[in-house]
């Protein structure tokens, strides 16, 4: 299972565009789900119908667009590349433009999906424009309620209202407005697909070589950012480990001795004993441990691991009786 | 190295994606909680407003606190905030960064609750039905009710089954109207928080990017250092315990050995393999060979536990007290009593212990 995971991770890492595409599609699906679960509630009052309907049609796309821009990884890369000082690496405006256009295209998908679903469903249009319909084309207008025409037309989107109980007027007007709405929706969809197809087909005719370059360098920037973050993480881990070990070893209070090796010292330690000593770091008494834990809280050590990173190691030198060096590890 | 890299990448992204996962789960839980919550407007003028606004605000606050509780980094933040300065200065930007990132994650579930509540509209209908203008929705021009009776009737609007003012006001129209207002508020709320989040995330790299990288590194470092310290302490405790127990056995067996006399013979006649295996098994016995020795070991472990103070292994008993004790010595050289043969090559090995004394 680790191999499969590794494959998946490698695939995603090599192609950051595919992650962005996936997130884009997920956001579009979320927008459809949001629309279906949203309880559309036309107020059926002349002053507020249009406001409510157009609000429902246009405010969520703005929200989805902003979400799409925020979630996209390329946004961060692009903003950083745009805002950084040149330093030793010159800035390539073509790369920034490419990243911007890629980000825009992806961010615009979910809002377009929302608007299209709204138009194809028709409820918003009916709510907004039922008052603009001329009732002369339809029979069955209820004229015994004492309300004026505008108010009656404004009530058309609301199914439960009692004034439409016995006529087919409401259904006819609804169908009429829905037709308009769906026509507009399909036209917009057709237009978008045509524009997309034409752009796709014509694009290689212009500056294809430069396009390949910009795509490479924008992918490179993304990967470089990821690798930098990764390296920082690894470095922080090593730094922390050495800092803690240095702190432990600094808490020792052994005396300094230099002894020539006597017979009573064991000449060779087992691997286990070496490991044990490694783990103990010289802290071998309860008071030392307590003092160590107290000091860790009271007086945290400074962030400097130079001493342990460049620690001298044990080296063996063989000398003959005259003091000449025969062999040395140094 | 490749496996290492993959593992660390997975861990790092795993930790963040773990926190994001908890975030997402809490958001879904809040939506599900709302769906399964049975909204029960009291339909009485005195309590409608409290109930409606209470259902809107209190669970949101509760989710926010829950987000803090479930987040592991909160204790790290408080620890870093409260520790004495010691040899390492405290950086307030790091504390601010940690606090902001924890708050951001905790704010998602309350935001989901508030937007779902507003989109559904029931809480607004409950809270504001008494504030309706009768003449706007009224069916009749005159209603002939006193103020109090009017209020009580309006308060019953959220409850379909007990509403009795159908001749005065159209219940559906009024409900629809308030629901519209509620949904408008909901969308505006979503738009507002999205714009704020957008400004923070997308525009921030224009300002203070270098300082941001620094704070991100050091706040991550604080987290890792805490984990490393716990890990090192655990390993140290293992080593401490192992050596302590070994020395305890050896101390008892040492007593035993001097009490019973030497039982081990010379094993130099056996093969190498057997010898090694024999020695390994014998090492594991740690010098305990008889039943009453073992009984004494077990008895003493309860009645007379050894002190938490390990002997330095391998140094002869004379110098033992010097090494472990309070005497501080610098650069003294002890000459061994036994001399080395002088015609052969001398091997000098130095065992050196470093200290700060």
XYZ file of C-alpha atoms in Angstrom:
687
model
C 0.000 0.000 0.000
C 2.962 2.271 0.568
C 4.026 1.796 -3.033
C 0.638 2.796 -4.303
C 0.607 5.806 -2.047
C 4.047 6.738 -3.288
C 2.855 6.489 -6.878
C -0.141 8.679 -6.187
C 1.951 11.269 -4.382
C 4.523 11.302 -7.139
C 1.852 11.750 -9.751
C 0.314 14.657 -7.966
C 3.605 16.248 -7.195
C 4.830 16.100 -10.750
C 1.723 17.664 -12.142
C 0.457 20.483 -10.029
C -1.952 21.413 -12.748
C -3.923 18.239 -12.279
C -4.536 19.069 -8.621
C -5.833 22.486 -9.606
C -8.092 20.927 -12.195
C -9.451 18.475 -9.685
C -10.197 21.173 -7.140
C -11.869 23.261 -9.835
C -14.202 20.408 -10.766
C -14.981 19.713 -7.128
C -15.924 23.341 -6.617
C -18.239 23.185 -9.642
C -19.937 20.101 -8.214
C -20.292 21.859 -4.879
C -21.970 24.776 -6.589
C -24.524 22.478 -8.222
C -25.206 20.740 -4.922
C -25.540 24.096 -3.195
C -28.127 25.203 -5.721
C -30.208 22.074 -5.381
C -30.193 22.230 -1.613
C -30.935 25.935 -1.494
C -34.572 26.659 -0.722
C -35.525 29.292 -3.258
C -38.126 31.585 -1.740
C -39.491 34.259 -4.036
C -41.068 37.010 -1.894
C -43.920 37.603 -4.383
C -43.985 41.287 -3.496
C -43.558 43.783 -6.361
C -40.708 45.792 -4.857
C -38.562 42.882 -3.798
C -38.964 40.232 -6.492
C -36.354 41.519 -8.873
C -33.895 42.319 -6.109
C -34.128 38.880 -4.564
C -33.906 36.963 -7.823
C -31.005 38.873 -9.257
C -29.282 38.669 -5.911
C -29.589 34.897 -5.901
C -28.341 34.749 -9.441
C -25.270 36.950 -8.991
C -24.069 36.999 -5.385
C -23.198 33.285 -5.067
C -21.072 33.396 -8.248
C -19.015 36.178 -6.715
C -18.526 34.076 -3.598
C -17.619 31.009 -5.660
C -15.187 33.034 -7.736
C -13.392 34.361 -4.668
C -13.296 30.852 -3.213
C -11.883 29.517 -6.455
C -9.127 32.119 -6.436
C -8.271 31.444 -2.796
C -8.122 27.680 -3.065
C -5.930 27.668 -6.140
C -2.261 27.080 -5.394
C -1.191 29.159 -8.336
C -2.562 32.288 -6.719
C 0.027 32.218 -3.983
C 2.830 31.404 -6.389
C 1.770 34.177 -8.731
C 1.405 36.801 -6.008
C 4.780 35.924 -4.552
C 6.470 36.042 -7.912
C 4.827 39.357 -8.671
C 5.591 41.008 -5.355
C 9.126 39.827 -4.762
C 12.184 42.069 -5.270
C 14.268 40.968 -8.272
C 17.305 39.934 -6.254
C 19.610 37.800 -8.386
C 16.848 36.347 -10.492
C 15.078 38.577 -13.006
C 11.338 38.462 -13.228
C 9.579 37.067 -16.254
C 6.283 38.894 -16.896
C 5.128 36.197 -19.322
C 5.142 33.641 -16.513
C 3.085 35.899 -14.281
C 0.593 36.495 -17.089
C 0.327 32.779 -17.755
C -0.293 32.012 -14.091
C -2.884 34.760 -13.907
C -4.817 33.544 -16.934
C -4.697 29.920 -15.767
C -5.970 30.951 -12.331
C -8.758 33.070 -13.835
C -9.948 30.302 -16.133
C -10.168 27.837 -13.300
C -11.807 30.277 -10.911
C -14.478 31.218 -13.431
C -15.757 27.670 -13.886
C -17.837 27.345 -10.720
C -19.592 30.741 -11.072
C -20.484 29.944 -14.682
C -21.894 26.599 -13.572
C -24.057 28.344 -10.961
C -25.385 30.902 -13.433
C -26.132 28.238 -16.041
C -27.912 25.982 -13.560
C -29.967 28.955 -12.392
C -30.969 29.848 -15.927
C -31.766 26.282 -16.933
C -33.864 25.768 -13.857
C -35.775 28.988 -14.429
C -36.992 29.854 -10.926
C -34.931 33.037 -10.686
C -36.129 34.335 -14.010
C -39.741 33.643 -13.146
C -39.354 35.475 -9.859
C -37.613 38.460 -11.451
C -39.563 38.928 -14.671
C -43.080 37.666 -14.047
C -44.216 41.256 -13.650
C -42.957 42.211 -17.102
C -45.159 39.692 -18.857
C -48.182 41.083 -20.688
C -51.199 39.182 -19.311
C -53.257 39.840 -22.451
C -51.638 36.810 -24.109
C -52.970 34.464 -21.452
C -56.485 33.634 -20.452
C -57.776 33.190 -16.994
C -56.413 36.252 -15.248
C -58.189 36.427 -11.871
C -59.991 39.735 -11.806
C -62.152 39.432 -8.718
C -59.537 39.772 -6.047
C -59.447 43.545 -5.848
C -55.676 43.675 -6.225
C -54.038 45.632 -9.016
C -52.299 43.980 -11.949
C -48.744 44.399 -10.768
C -49.472 42.711 -7.489
C -51.203 39.821 -9.205
C -48.337 39.300 -11.624
C -45.903 39.521 -8.744
C -47.653 36.611 -7.076
C -47.232 34.307 -10.064
C -44.016 32.623 -8.808
C -45.697 31.525 -5.582
C -47.544 28.271 -6.060
C -49.567 28.209 -2.868
C -51.316 31.495 -3.323
C -55.101 31.135 -3.289
C -55.915 33.592 -6.054
C -54.667 31.208 -8.717
C -56.551 28.223 -7.451
C -58.924 27.519 -10.245
C -57.121 28.803 -13.330
C -54.302 27.702 -15.543
C -53.054 31.270 -15.792
C -50.204 30.833 -13.393
C -48.847 27.724 -15.029
C -49.012 29.274 -18.489
C -47.088 32.397 -17.474
C -44.545 30.280 -15.603
C -43.949 28.076 -18.613
C -43.543 31.080 -20.863
C -40.941 32.762 -18.688
C -39.115 29.492 -18.131
C -38.774 29.024 -21.872
C -37.061 32.353 -22.155
C -34.786 31.515 -19.281
C -33.756 28.167 -20.710
C -33.172 29.672 -24.152
C -30.815 32.226 -22.692
C -29.091 29.542 -20.662
C -28.473 27.240 -23.612
C -27.265 30.138 -25.765
C -24.727 31.169 -23.176
C -23.530 27.579 -22.870
C -23.193 27.255 -26.640
C -21.309 30.527 -26.842
C -18.865 29.517 -24.122
C -18.165 26.167 -25.702
C -17.612 27.753 -29.110
C -15.212 30.323 -27.688
C -13.362 27.628 -25.794
C -13.080 25.360 -28.837
C -11.885 28.140 -31.116
C -9.322 29.319 -28.596
C -8.019 25.773 -28.116
C -7.690 25.181 -31.833
C -6.075 28.497 -32.738
C -3.691 28.800 -29.808
C -0.834 26.648 -31.168
C -0.653 28.953 -34.186
C 0.702 31.770 -32.041
C 3.957 31.598 -30.108
C 3.856 27.935 -29.258
C 7.518 27.769 -28.353
C 7.210 30.668 -25.915
C 4.117 29.050 -24.499
C 6.033 25.866 -23.772
C 8.706 27.876 -22.009
C 6.295 29.803 -19.846
C 4.441 26.671 -18.901
C 7.670 24.981 -17.886
C 8.850 27.880 -15.759
C 5.508 28.347 -14.030
C 5.463 24.657 -13.127
C 9.036 25.039 -11.935
C 8.127 27.915 -9.627
C 5.387 25.856 -8.056
C 7.674 22.872 -7.488
C 10.479 25.051 -6.158
C 8.113 26.546 -3.593
C 7.030 23.090 -2.457
C 10.593 21.846 -2.185
C 11.619 24.880 -0.200
C 8.852 24.248 2.292
C 9.828 20.594 2.495
C 13.485 21.395 3.094
C 12.544 23.842 5.815
C 10.531 21.120 7.500
C 13.380 18.616 7.385
C 15.813 21.218 8.593
C 13.587 22.205 11.486
C 13.407 18.558 12.534
C 17.185 18.127 12.531
C 17.690 21.440 14.282
C 15.217 20.481 16.985
C 16.825 17.091 17.524
C 20.322 18.533 17.853
C 19.121 21.348 20.100
C 17.441 18.910 22.469
C 20.454 16.563 22.556
C 22.774 19.486 23.175
C 20.539 20.592 26.021
C 20.625 17.123 27.579
C 24.374 16.878 27.306
C 24.763 20.346 28.713
C 23.032 19.221 31.875
C 25.717 16.686 32.703
C 27.998 17.491 35.571
C 30.663 14.847 35.292
C 34.243 15.559 36.169
C 36.927 15.668 33.502
C 39.388 12.827 33.653
C 42.104 11.652 31.384
C 43.096 8.093 32.160
C 45.342 5.786 30.281
C 43.244 2.749 29.689
C 43.614 0.323 32.574
C 42.977 -3.418 32.618
C 39.915 -2.904 34.749
C 38.194 -0.968 31.981
C 36.371 -3.230 29.534
C 38.211 -2.942 26.251
C 35.168 -3.377 24.103
C 31.606 -2.443 24.782
C 28.715 -4.231 23.194
C 26.512 -2.484 20.709
C 23.678 -2.409 23.223
C 25.743 -0.623 25.798
C 26.796 2.003 23.292
C 23.162 2.544 22.405
C 22.225 2.847 26.052
C 24.844 5.459 26.648
C 23.674 7.291 23.563
C 20.159 7.409 24.901
C 21.167 8.451 28.384
C 23.212 11.462 27.199
C 24.956 11.380 30.548
C 21.897 12.028 32.714
C 21.902 9.270 35.295
C 20.335 10.504 38.501
C 16.851 11.495 39.573
C 17.957 14.952 40.652
C 19.591 15.480 37.276
C 16.409 14.496 35.494
C 14.283 16.748 37.697
C 16.697 19.614 37.225
C 16.684 19.044 33.490
C 12.908 19.117 33.208
C 12.718 22.201 35.412
C 15.347 24.009 33.379
C 13.606 23.120 30.123
C 10.671 25.171 31.298
C 12.384 27.898 33.262
C 15.319 28.635 31.072
C 14.924 27.386 27.531
C 18.281 27.060 25.748
C 19.250 29.411 22.988
C 18.755 28.456 19.351
C 22.356 27.636 18.541
C 23.534 24.129 17.667
C 26.980 25.021 16.337
C 28.783 23.186 19.123
C 27.096 19.882 18.606
C 26.968 20.113 14.833
C 30.717 20.446 14.746
C 31.475 18.153 17.613
C 34.934 16.554 17.700
C 34.859 12.783 17.428
C 37.015 10.131 18.966
C 40.138 9.517 16.906
C 42.783 6.906 17.432
C 46.481 7.545 16.939
C 49.124 4.809 17.045
C 52.611 5.942 18.046
C 55.769 3.967 18.537
C 57.945 4.241 21.617
C 59.770 7.190 20.140
C 56.559 9.091 19.644
C 56.409 8.798 15.869
C 52.962 8.416 14.463
C 52.361 5.064 12.833
C 48.654 5.383 12.173
C 46.157 8.097 12.847
C 42.459 8.555 12.302
C 42.817 12.318 12.132
C 16.684 9.212 0.895
C 13.765 9.129 -1.488
C 11.685 7.141 0.939
C 12.674 9.558 3.684
C 11.579 12.453 1.592
C 8.283 10.892 0.750
C 7.671 10.014 4.354
C 8.356 13.515 5.585
C 6.304 15.066 2.857
C 3.476 12.783 3.797
C 3.868 13.574 7.482
C 4.005 17.285 7.013
C 1.161 17.422 4.568
C -0.495 14.818 6.708
C -0.450 16.991 9.780
C -1.911 19.938 7.937
C -4.366 17.823 6.050
C -5.244 16.155 9.353
C -6.151 19.534 10.827
C -8.006 20.448 7.632
C -9.818 17.140 7.790
C -10.948 17.829 11.357
C -12.070 21.252 10.205
C -14.101 19.792 7.338
C -15.618 17.122 9.573
C -16.720 19.742 12.066
C -18.286 21.816 9.288
C -20.224 18.799 8.032
C -21.191 17.942 11.596
C -22.561 21.420 12.107
C -24.647 21.227 8.912
C -25.911 17.790 9.887
C -26.676 18.970 13.410
C -28.802 21.739 12.046
C -30.656 19.356 9.751
C -31.431 16.969 12.568
C -32.252 19.688 15.064
C -35.974 20.054 15.591
C -36.634 23.741 15.607
C -39.435 24.506 18.024
C -40.465 28.105 18.120
C -42.300 28.856 21.404
C -44.805 31.148 19.582
C -45.115 33.471 22.548
C -44.278 37.163 22.315
C -41.894 37.182 25.279
C -39.729 34.232 24.245
C -39.714 34.234 20.436
C -36.842 36.637 20.020
C -34.658 34.966 22.637
C -35.215 31.518 21.182
C -34.688 32.551 17.574
C -31.514 34.529 18.140
C -30.295 32.009 20.694
C -30.491 29.170 18.188
C -28.561 31.347 15.756
C -25.744 32.407 18.053
C -25.170 29.917 20.854
C -24.323 26.781 18.836
C -21.969 28.895 16.722
C -20.116 29.945 19.841
C -20.090 26.346 21.047
C -18.571 25.136 17.772
C -15.909 27.806 18.024
C -14.883 26.628 21.491
C -15.003 23.014 20.325
C -12.592 23.901 17.558
C -10.173 25.194 20.152
C -10.584 22.110 22.295
C -9.939 19.694 19.448
C -6.882 21.530 18.236
C -3.637 20.153 19.610
C -1.739 23.325 18.995
C -3.616 25.261 21.653
C -1.559 23.805 24.501
C 1.589 24.535 22.530
C 0.516 28.136 22.091
C -0.199 28.600 25.795
C 3.082 26.922 26.743
C 5.073 29.189 24.477
C 3.213 32.185 25.826
C 3.712 31.438 29.506
C 7.276 30.168 29.597
C 10.005 32.314 31.212
C 12.382 33.855 28.733
C 15.454 31.896 29.714
C 18.240 32.021 27.181
C 15.914 32.283 24.264
C 13.981 35.440 23.542
C 10.263 35.307 22.893
C 8.943 36.471 19.561
C 5.415 37.927 19.759
C 4.871 37.539 16.001
C 5.140 33.783 16.352
C 2.495 33.749 19.063
C 0.246 35.943 16.937
C 0.704 33.678 13.915
C -0.132 30.531 15.878
C -3.184 32.157 17.429
C -4.459 33.407 14.083
C -4.042 30.064 12.356
C -5.830 28.256 15.193
C -8.668 30.799 15.152
C -9.064 30.583 11.395
C -9.618 26.855 11.577
C -12.002 27.162 14.495
C -14.126 29.765 12.749
C -15.211 27.540 9.890
C -17.779 25.391 11.694
C -19.554 28.376 13.350
C -19.659 30.142 9.980
C -21.280 27.070 8.426
C -23.853 26.921 11.228
C -24.743 30.587 10.924
C -25.072 30.472 7.137
C -27.169 27.301 7.183
C -29.431 28.806 9.839
C -29.850 32.029 7.907
C -30.485 30.230 4.608
C -33.153 28.118 6.178
C -34.868 31.140 7.634
C -36.814 29.566 10.468
C -34.951 31.295 13.254
C -35.546 34.707 11.714
C -39.228 33.952 11.238
C -39.439 33.002 14.893
C -37.531 36.041 16.121
C -39.058 38.773 13.986
C -42.632 37.738 13.306
C -43.894 40.119 15.989
C -42.301 43.060 14.217
C -44.315 42.623 11.032
C -46.360 45.400 9.600
C -49.936 44.068 9.508
C -51.112 46.443 6.834
C -48.549 45.242 4.370
C -49.704 41.646 4.525
C -53.153 42.139 5.831
C -56.191 40.725 4.150
C -58.584 43.133 5.832
C -58.164 46.818 6.460
C -59.522 46.741 9.985
C -58.559 44.061 12.446
C -60.135 45.344 15.602
C -57.612 43.793 17.962
C -55.828 45.402 20.841
C -52.087 45.798 20.881
C -51.495 42.808 23.089
C -53.808 40.517 21.187
C -52.228 41.597 17.939
C -48.771 40.802 19.264
C -49.907 37.414 20.461
C -51.389 36.634 17.094
C -48.290 37.755 15.267
C -46.161 35.627 17.561
C -48.100 32.568 16.446
C -47.110 33.012 12.815
C -44.144 30.574 12.967
C -46.429 27.832 14.230
C -48.582 26.595 11.407
C -50.903 24.453 13.458
C -52.005 26.966 16.066
C -52.214 30.092 13.919
C -55.700 31.516 14.039
C -55.433 34.901 12.371
C -55.889 33.804 8.786
C -58.610 36.389 8.211
C -56.324 39.233 9.310
C -52.969 38.372 7.852
C -51.745 35.918 5.265
C -49.365 33.582 7.026
C -47.575 32.303 3.939
C -46.888 35.763 2.602
C -45.474 36.933 5.899
C -43.326 33.821 6.310
C -42.028 34.105 2.796
C -41.110 37.715 3.305
C -39.125 37.098 6.476
C -37.426 34.083 4.928
C -36.314 36.252 2.015
C -34.804 38.771 4.367
C -33.084 35.978 6.242
C -31.645 34.486 3.075
C -30.436 37.899 1.952
C -28.621 38.269 5.269
C -27.170 34.792 4.826
C -25.746 35.500 1.405
C -24.371 38.831 2.557
C -22.721 37.152 5.508
C -21.099 34.568 3.222
C -19.975 37.286 0.842
C -18.459 39.261 3.691
C -16.422 36.432 5.152
C -15.294 35.308 1.713
C -14.093 38.803 0.870
C -12.226 39.068 4.164
C -10.626 35.657 3.678
C -9.704 36.581 0.128
C -8.073 39.814 1.226
C -6.075 37.989 3.854
C -4.895 35.119 1.693
C -4.539 36.496 -1.769
C -3.315 39.992 -1.004
C -1.026 39.184 1.880
C 1.999 38.137 -0.193
C 2.212 41.724 -1.362
C 3.136 42.735 2.160
C 5.516 41.181 4.663
C 6.226 37.995 2.761
C 9.751 37.588 4.139
C 8.604 38.111 7.714
C 5.793 35.639 7.107
C 8.208 32.930 5.973
C 10.242 33.496 9.107
C 7.279 33.220 11.472
C 5.991 30.151 9.675
C 9.357 28.397 10.046
C 9.801 29.200 13.724
C 6.264 28.336 14.746
C 6.647 24.980 13.012
C 10.022 24.614 14.753
C 8.470 25.167 18.184
C 5.990 22.388 17.485
C 8.661 19.959 16.289
C 11.017 20.800 19.117
C 8.337 19.977 21.648
C 7.753 16.617 19.978
C 11.499 15.915 19.799
C 11.910 16.730 23.460
C 9.127 14.331 24.409
C 10.663 11.665 22.195
C 14.132 12.138 23.683
C 12.716 12.040 27.203
C 10.915 8.795 26.404
C 14.058 7.215 25.009
C 16.052 8.445 27.966
C 13.512 7.012 30.354
C 13.771 3.669 28.584
C 17.538 3.664 28.825
C 17.425 4.800 32.444
C 14.967 2.108 33.384
C 16.905 -0.604 31.608
C 20.236 0.291 33.186
C 18.663 0.802 36.597
C 17.094 -2.637 36.554
C 20.259 -4.258 35.258
C 22.276 -2.653 38.017
C 19.676 -3.695 40.574
C 19.928 -7.311 39.497
C 23.679 -7.085 39.450
C 23.778 -5.486 42.851
C 21.656 -8.247 44.322
C 23.545 -10.926 42.468
C 26.784 -9.284 43.542
C 25.682 -9.692 47.119
C 24.588 -13.196 46.351
C 27.816 -13.931 44.645
C 29.862 -12.950 47.651
C 27.424 -14.810 49.909
C 27.297 -18.090 48.038
C 30.805 -17.979 46.640
C 31.844 -18.270 43.018
C 29.646 -20.736 41.203
C 30.759 -20.062 37.680
C 33.562 -22.214 36.386
C 36.000 -21.543 33.606
C 34.354 -21.975 30.232
C 37.466 -21.586 28.121
C 37.429 -25.269 27.130
C 34.238 -25.070 25.065
C 33.910 -24.158 21.371
C 33.608 -20.576 20.343
C 29.966 -20.822 19.348
C 28.865 -22.654 22.394
C 30.938 -20.381 24.499
C 29.306 -17.275 23.098
C 25.817 -18.690 23.358
C 26.521 -19.925 26.828
C 27.860 -16.541 27.822
C 24.851 -14.769 26.319
C 22.413 -16.917 28.224
C 24.451 -16.501 31.337
C 24.525 -12.757 30.802
C 20.766 -12.747 30.646
C 20.586 -14.451 33.976
C 22.465 -11.459 35.430
C 24.015 -13.637 38.088
C 20.792 -14.976 39.613
C 21.062 -18.778 39.705
C 18.964 -20.085 42.528
C 15.397 -19.889 43.695
C 15.938 -18.003 46.911
C 18.123 -15.481 45.082
C 15.236 -14.826 42.713
C 12.855 -14.619 45.639
C 15.096 -12.076 47.260
C 15.209 -10.060 44.036
C 11.424 -9.996 43.833
C 10.995 -9.249 47.520
C 13.436 -6.382 47.494
C 11.925 -4.909 44.391
C 8.823 -4.186 46.432
C 10.205 -3.535 49.890
C 13.434 -1.799 49.078
C 13.566 -0.302 45.584
C 16.964 0.855 44.381
C 17.712 4.579 44.277
C 17.348 6.481 41.015
C 21.043 6.871 40.562
C 23.006 4.873 38.029
C 26.591 3.790 38.611
C 29.027 4.624 35.872
C 29.843 1.210 34.449
C 33.338 -0.155 33.856
C 35.470 1.967 36.151
C 37.175 0.230 39.035
C 35.807 0.704 42.484
C 38.572 3.039 43.633
C 38.005 5.638 40.998
C 34.237 5.147 41.094
C 33.759 7.585 43.917
C 35.800 10.196 42.120
C 33.802 9.938 38.947
C 30.378 10.043 40.531
C 31.023 12.364 43.372
C 31.166 16.051 43.945
C 34.870 16.484 43.643
C 35.801 18.396 40.568
C 39.009 17.606 38.861
C 40.673 19.054 35.892
C 43.263 17.392 33.806
C 44.574 14.952 36.393
C 46.310 11.985 34.979
C 46.210 8.678 36.757
C 48.981 6.299 36.083
C 48.129 2.684 36.137
C 49.987 0.471 38.495
C 50.727 -2.134 35.855
C 53.366 -1.144 33.404
C 53.366 -1.932 29.752
C 56.142 -3.949 28.160
C 58.421 -1.332 26.766
C 59.852 -2.977 23.690
C 56.644 -3.432 21.812
C 54.589 -0.745 20.246
C 52.564 1.030 22.832
C 48.924 1.493 22.222
C 47.642 4.489 24.051
C 43.923 4.765 24.281
C 42.438 7.623 26.129
C 39.001 7.503 27.629
C 37.941 11.079 27.981
C 34.886 12.446 29.713
C 33.938 16.003 28.947
C 32.341 18.312 31.442
C 31.680 21.965 31.954
C 33.466 22.198 35.249
